[in-house]
XYZ file of C-alpha atoms in Angstrom:
452
model
C -7.123 14.798 -10.773
C -4.661 12.301 -12.215
C -5.277 10.582 -15.515
C -5.339 7.161 -13.849
C -7.860 8.343 -11.284
C -10.059 9.618 -14.116
C -9.767 6.245 -15.850
C -10.763 4.320 -12.724
C -13.777 6.533 -12.056
C -14.947 6.269 -15.648
C -14.642 2.472 -15.682
C -16.449 2.230 -12.347
C -19.364 4.218 -13.777
C -19.364 2.220 -17.021
C -19.196 -1.232 -15.438
C -21.617 -0.426 -12.629
C -24.018 1.911 -14.397
C -26.886 -0.490 -15.049
C -26.769 -1.833 -11.508
C -26.652 1.633 -9.986
C -29.573 2.769 -12.060
C -31.684 -0.196 -10.965
C -30.701 0.361 -7.318
C -31.734 4.013 -7.502
C -35.043 2.975 -9.117
C -35.894 0.459 -6.400
C -34.818 2.777 -3.566
C -37.149 5.436 -4.961
C -40.125 3.159 -4.373
C -39.144 1.568 -1.044
C -38.347 5.101 0.252
C -36.018 3.899 2.982
C -32.314 4.013 3.627
C -30.569 0.680 3.076
C -28.674 -1.207 5.753
C -25.090 -2.021 4.783
C -22.590 -4.699 5.765
C -18.969 -3.630 5.346
C -16.422 -6.430 5.081
C -13.093 -5.259 6.496
C -12.066 -2.582 9.039
C -9.006 -1.374 7.178
C -8.828 2.178 5.868
C -11.172 1.412 2.961
C -13.818 -0.088 5.223
C -13.533 2.636 7.841
C -13.678 5.357 5.189
C -16.828 3.771 3.764
C -18.344 3.584 7.236
C -17.472 7.207 7.954
C -19.166 8.242 4.702
C -22.321 6.245 5.510
C -22.342 7.536 9.086
C -22.461 11.116 7.825
C -25.405 10.182 5.587
C -27.296 8.536 8.439
C -27.148 5.100 6.812
C -27.023 2.089 9.161
C -24.091 -0.323 8.818
C -21.996 -2.922 10.574
C -18.316 -3.696 9.920
C -17.155 -7.311 9.998
C -13.388 -7.617 10.554
C -11.481 -10.902 10.500
C -8.473 -9.621 12.462
C -8.434 -8.914 16.201
C -7.738 -5.225 15.500
C -8.844 -2.444 13.179
C -6.801 -0.656 10.461
C -5.877 -3.723 8.366
C -2.556 -3.318 6.579
C -1.973 -0.068 8.449
C -0.188 -1.529 11.462
C 1.383 0.892 13.957
C 3.496 -0.899 16.559
C 5.049 0.403 19.791
C 8.440 -1.264 19.688
C 9.730 0.378 22.891
C 7.093 1.064 25.552
C 9.369 3.034 27.871
C 10.593 5.378 25.137
C 7.213 5.302 23.345
C 8.889 4.535 20.026
C 6.224 3.799 17.427
C 6.993 2.273 14.047
C 4.886 1.140 11.111
C 4.836 -2.547 10.251
C 2.448 -1.726 7.427
C 1.603 1.396 5.414
C 4.164 4.122 6.069
C 3.630 7.310 4.058
C 1.108 10.040 3.369
C 1.964 11.823 0.137
C 1.935 15.555 -0.447
C -0.665 15.016 -3.164
C -2.852 12.768 -0.970
C -5.588 15.298 -0.332
C -8.293 13.068 1.142
C -6.254 11.568 3.976
C -4.830 14.998 4.766
C -8.357 16.392 4.999
C -9.378 13.578 7.350
C -6.345 14.216 9.540
C -7.328 17.880 9.752
C -10.919 16.908 10.543
C -9.821 14.664 13.425
C -7.067 16.944 14.729
C -4.188 14.647 13.790
C -0.787 16.148 13.088
C 1.088 15.202 9.949
C 4.869 15.301 10.326
C 7.561 15.441 7.691
C 8.732 11.934 6.861
C 10.979 12.639 3.873
C 14.418 11.111 3.553
C 17.677 11.899 1.775
C 18.957 8.682 0.311
C 22.425 7.273 0.861
C 23.742 4.477 -1.373
C 25.885 1.371 -1.102
C 26.772 0.085 -4.558
C 29.457 -2.461 -5.407
C 31.037 -2.161 -1.960
C 31.309 1.621 -1.953
C 29.326 3.927 0.336
C 27.963 7.213 -1.001
C 26.438 9.794 1.341
C 23.331 11.725 0.397
C 23.967 14.201 -2.418
C 27.172 12.334 -3.354
C 25.573 10.136 -5.984
C 23.143 10.490 -8.852
C 22.170 8.918 -12.145
C 24.258 9.847 -15.141
C 23.553 13.223 -16.747
C 22.508 11.432 -19.933
C 19.907 9.278 -18.174
C 18.535 12.183 -16.141
C 17.888 14.053 -19.393
C 16.248 11.033 -21.009
C 14.009 10.351 -18.012
C 12.935 13.986 -17.780
C 11.916 13.840 -21.427
C 9.929 10.659 -20.727
C 8.079 12.274 -17.809
C 7.434 15.455 -19.799
C 5.912 13.404 -22.629
C 3.615 11.419 -20.321
C 0.626 13.835 -20.513
C 0.733 13.579 -24.303
C 0.404 9.781 -24.423
C -2.531 8.525 -26.465
C -4.756 5.735 -25.205
C -3.215 3.401 -27.773
C 0.273 4.247 -26.471
C -0.833 3.620 -22.873
C -2.256 0.225 -23.804
C 1.004 -0.632 -25.558
C 3.008 0.385 -22.485
C 0.803 -1.737 -20.257
C 1.813 -4.846 -22.191
C 5.490 -4.219 -21.416
C 7.308 -4.509 -18.080
C 9.051 -1.549 -16.474
C 12.546 -3.060 -16.800
C 12.094 -3.542 -20.547
C 10.762 -0.003 -20.934
C 13.821 1.447 -19.162
C 16.205 -0.603 -21.287
C 14.396 0.350 -24.490
C 14.765 3.998 -23.528
C 18.510 3.896 -22.982
C 18.828 3.082 -19.295
C 21.800 0.775 -18.830
C 24.715 -0.205 -16.616
C 24.930 1.573 -13.272
C 21.799 3.643 -14.007
C 19.769 0.497 -14.629
C 21.144 -1.234 -11.526
C 20.204 1.662 -9.262
C 16.780 2.102 -10.845
C 16.123 -1.596 -10.250
C 17.067 -1.211 -6.587
C 15.009 1.924 -6.006
C 11.986 1.119 -8.151
C 11.590 -2.429 -6.850
C 11.392 -0.874 -3.381
C 8.356 1.105 -4.562
C 6.542 -1.855 -6.106
C 7.612 -4.616 -3.716
C 8.771 -6.960 -6.478
C 11.282 -6.939 -9.309
C 10.532 -4.302 -11.941
C 10.518 -7.115 -14.496
C 7.066 -7.957 -13.090
C 5.495 -4.492 -13.109
C 3.404 -2.958 -15.885
C 5.392 -0.216 -17.589
C 2.303 1.961 -17.732
C 1.501 1.497 -14.030
C 5.101 2.381 -13.132
C 5.415 5.358 -15.469
C 2.056 6.758 -14.374
C 3.053 6.584 -10.722
C 6.335 8.407 -11.271
C 4.804 10.979 -13.610
C 1.866 11.778 -11.326
C 3.640 11.640 -7.939
C 5.160 14.312 -5.728
C 8.902 14.962 -5.911
C 9.620 12.293 -3.278
C 7.196 9.828 -4.887
C 4.654 10.469 -2.119
C 7.134 9.473 0.619
C 6.419 12.767 2.367
C 4.425 12.661 5.612
C 3.394 10.475 8.535
C 0.703 10.745 11.224
C 2.111 11.687 14.631
C 1.583 8.822 17.066
C 1.272 6.265 14.288
C -0.836 5.990 11.149
C -3.321 3.752 12.981
C -4.378 6.860 14.937
C -6.640 7.808 12.034
C -8.361 4.409 12.198
C -8.956 4.859 15.938
C -10.379 8.342 15.431
C -12.797 7.156 12.747
C -13.827 4.170 14.869
C -14.573 6.443 17.817
C -16.690 8.689 15.616
C -18.761 5.992 13.931
C -19.051 3.946 17.130
C -16.789 1.084 18.114
C -19.887 -1.018 18.727
C -20.420 -0.961 14.952
C -17.183 -2.913 14.432
C -17.211 -6.669 15.020
C -13.650 -7.971 15.386
C -12.692 -11.599 14.722
C -15.684 -11.995 12.441
C -14.161 -13.582 9.353
C -16.741 -13.797 6.575
C -17.112 -17.307 5.169
C -20.259 -17.057 3.037
C -22.262 -14.352 1.300
C -25.795 -14.997 0.009
C -27.401 -12.333 -2.189
C -31.026 -12.370 -3.199
C -31.387 -11.048 -6.723
C -34.667 -9.386 -5.761
C -33.093 -7.688 -2.766
C -31.300 -8.373 0.486
C -28.067 -10.042 1.554
C -27.070 -12.483 4.282
C -23.481 -12.737 5.480
C -22.224 -15.700 7.502
C -19.082 -15.618 9.645
C -16.895 -18.560 10.614
C -17.704 -17.956 14.288
C -21.345 -18.828 13.638
C -22.687 -15.264 13.529
C -25.083 -14.208 10.775
C -25.925 -10.694 9.545
C -28.593 -9.437 7.142
C -28.727 -6.178 5.209
C -29.594 -4.626 1.855
C -26.089 -3.945 0.502
C -22.475 -4.988 1.000
C -19.221 -3.069 0.670
C -16.387 -5.581 0.434
C -12.968 -4.047 1.145
C -11.046 -7.292 1.627
C -7.881 -7.984 -0.412
C -8.436 -10.395 -3.278
C -6.973 -13.391 -1.419
C -9.639 -13.002 1.268
C -12.385 -12.321 -1.297
C -11.571 -15.605 -3.042
C -11.944 -17.558 0.218
C -15.536 -16.363 0.671
C -18.264 -18.613 -0.697
C -20.362 -16.318 -2.869
C -23.972 -17.316 -3.667
C -24.576 -16.690 -6.537
C -20.953 -17.146 -7.425
C -18.727 -14.398 -8.733
C -18.643 -14.193 -12.542
C -15.907 -16.256 -14.196
C -14.021 -13.217 -15.478
C -13.975 -11.723 -11.962
C -12.652 -14.972 -10.493
C -9.962 -15.060 -13.181
C -9.015 -11.450 -12.414
C -8.727 -12.273 -8.697
C -6.508 -15.249 -9.507
C -4.349 -13.139 -11.791
C -3.574 -10.191 -9.504
C -0.377 -10.507 -7.474
C 0.503 -8.877 -4.148
C 3.988 -7.679 -3.239
C 6.107 -9.747 -0.869
C 7.565 -7.283 1.593
C 9.428 -8.004 4.817
C 9.916 -5.330 7.475
C 12.654 -5.949 10.036
C 12.697 -3.038 12.544
C 15.839 -2.852 14.694
C 16.154 -0.788 17.873
C 19.563 0.829 18.367
C 20.636 2.362 21.690
C 22.032 5.331 19.799
C 21.142 6.914 16.455
C 24.615 6.286 15.110
C 23.560 7.320 11.597
C 23.500 10.947 12.836
C 20.845 12.032 10.338
C 17.146 12.188 11.181
C 16.319 12.034 7.456
C 18.484 8.970 6.836
C 17.587 6.219 4.433
C 19.835 4.061 2.296
C 19.468 1.795 -0.698
C 21.955 -1.050 -1.040
C 22.824 -3.807 -3.478
C 23.379 -6.108 -0.485
C 20.972 -8.456 1.280
C 19.030 -5.953 3.445
C 18.181 -3.951 0.286
C 16.767 -0.786 1.900
C 17.041 0.932 5.285
C 15.139 3.934 6.591
C 14.899 5.778 9.892
C 11.520 4.734 11.300
C 11.548 6.963 14.416
C 12.086 10.327 12.784
C 10.492 13.137 14.866
C 10.301 10.886 17.950
C 12.245 12.253 20.908
C 14.674 9.635 22.223
C 18.354 8.822 22.256
C 17.353 5.441 20.856
C 16.271 5.001 17.266
C 14.866 2.407 14.912
C 16.060 1.519 11.452
C 13.832 -0.715 9.362
C 15.493 -3.180 7.044
C 13.034 -3.448 4.171
C 13.299 -6.292 1.668
C 11.116 -7.193 -1.306
C 10.187 -10.149 -3.507
C 12.188 -13.345 -3.215
C 14.706 -11.588 -0.971
C 11.898 -10.795 1.498
C 10.850 -14.432 1.646
C 14.428 -15.526 2.365
C 14.962 -12.959 5.130
C 11.603 -13.739 6.727
C 12.431 -17.438 7.078
C 15.652 -16.883 9.028
C 16.270 -16.482 12.761
C 16.700 -13.174 14.590
C 20.407 -13.939 14.994
C 20.740 -14.459 11.236
C 18.946 -11.182 10.494
C 21.126 -9.330 12.997
C 24.260 -10.667 11.306
C 22.864 -9.737 7.885
C 22.319 -6.125 8.929
C 25.643 -5.755 10.695
C 27.474 -7.176 7.684
C 26.120 -4.384 5.482
C 29.432 -2.731 4.804
C 30.842 -0.225 5.060
C 28.080 1.740 6.825
C 27.257 -0.647 9.700
C 30.795 -1.535 10.770
C 30.437 0.015 14.248
C 26.735 -0.621 14.842
C 27.028 -3.871 16.824
C 27.601 -2.075 20.131
C 24.327 -0.176 19.711
C 22.141 -3.111 18.636
C 19.383 -3.684 21.239
C 16.463 -5.710 19.842
C 14.393 -6.367 16.745
C 11.062 -7.613 15.501
C 9.923 -8.834 12.084
C 6.788 -8.891 9.950
C 6.528 -10.626 6.579
C 3.472 -9.606 4.610
C 3.898 -12.539 2.256
C 2.728 -14.763 5.119
C -0.133 -12.539 6.254
C -3.116 -14.871 6.483
C -5.591 -12.356 5.071
C -3.677 -10.651 2.271
C -0.641 -12.857 1.497
C 1.153 -9.677 0.492
C 1.626 -6.034 1.389
C -0.229 -4.424 -1.527
C -1.373 -5.183 -5.053
C 0.966 -5.063 -8.024
C -0.342 -4.811 -11.586
C 1.805 -6.749 -14.014
C 2.116 -6.751 -17.783
C -1.192 -6.258 -19.553
C -3.250 -6.017 -16.351
C -3.926 -2.358 -15.641
C -6.548 -1.658 -18.297
C -7.881 -5.223 -18.455
C -7.944 -6.572 -14.882
C -8.670 -3.418 -12.892
C -12.150 -2.688 -14.396
C -13.240 -6.276 -13.796
C -12.157 -6.246 -10.149
C -13.854 -2.874 -9.689
C -17.211 -4.129 -10.980
C -20.075 -4.556 -8.523
C -21.600 -8.013 -8.003
C -25.384 -7.885 -7.478
C -25.689 -5.936 -4.174
C -21.943 -5.887 -3.405
C -19.561 -3.027 -4.168
C -15.817 -3.581 -3.925
C -13.113 -1.294 -2.532
C -9.504 -1.430 -1.332
C -6.046 -0.200 -2.289
C -5.910 -2.753 -5.118
C -8.663 -0.754 -6.860
C -7.045 2.657 -6.349
C -5.179 4.865 -8.775
C -1.912 4.035 -6.932
C -1.345 0.808 -5.052
C 0.163 0.622 -1.589
C -1.080 3.945 -0.203
C -3.638 4.747 2.507
C -5.026 7.484 0.256
C -6.104 4.924 -2.327
C -7.862 2.759 0.231
C -9.770 5.773 1.560
C -10.743 6.964 -1.919
C -12.120 3.592 -2.975
C -13.992 3.102 0.310
C -15.726 6.430 -0.064
C -16.499 5.783 -3.731
C -18.109 2.435 -2.864
C -20.163 4.100 -0.136
C -21.157 6.777 -2.650
C -22.704 4.062 -4.813
C -24.929 3.078 -1.890
């Protein structure tokens, strides 16, 4: 168990202990299983439902979208060739035990989805294994990672008040090393590393697998797990296009949830798995505590744009191809690895302000941007077939791909967001030990259901 995961569990127990005790006390006397409303049919909501289903607890899932799986968004970009890409969550990590167990339970195959990174830097192209950080920086960073388990709580709190860029600079990362770290690390967090908590960043790198959890992928698309869970719990339990507009909680017991389509649902408990933008839009009666509202307002979500491009031929000649660049497209990776076809898809992946710029342009503009990525794409024009685009910064429910904890937020904001509100427990990747992974969503959904 990682140190961050231990911290989150401990704070969840501390902040929710009194409420949980009172719930257990009242349930002892009413001697009946509660009915639960789950807000959101993403991986957190489905994991919570699966947990409750196994316990024989009645529930209903209210989902605002017209589909399940939330920010896990598998898309068939070529029907004839059955090429499936991910517009949302992409990777299952080697250390992500819970999602791997669920895949085994439902008979889903996990395929290798690791890449060997190429680099374009200052107009020069470096193949995989032809570039690296300086020997000096590699030694310094190894020492930093090795020291991580020895950090005191006071040192962690100090790190949390600093951004990741400043931490790297303070520890001797400079010049080319700093440039490349900025390119690679901002890809992980979805925004500039000048906006990310140094503790959150260091903890992720220190606790991750060798490839930073970019290891595996579900055959047939990551949304296959959502479909399997939905089939098991009963698709009739999931109400699509039921956006929650109002939640009324009776202090003495019972909740009523109103949807913007006029439907109303009553239950004993709520598990809310919506991202904070959607949580804020709900009218809560009684209202959320002021510190929780402030925490919601404070947390940012990463702006990520995915621009998948279908090529008639896999001209990159490397199934494990990805490439970081200091040019406009920022990052490319082979999105159809392990899929049998002459055709292939590269995803141009941009973050932060760059993502917003790319998202606002036309398809022709984006095609030119990709083809002008020199020197690697010089001959790609003849193979270009079609493209699509999804900008998570404009997603109406999340306004971002995944949560990003900034300076001073990890130890202060996280426990507040995690705290239960009367009969409502919260879950979602923003409350996980690592942001942006399906594993975290599943863990928090099951933990919230465990509180029920």
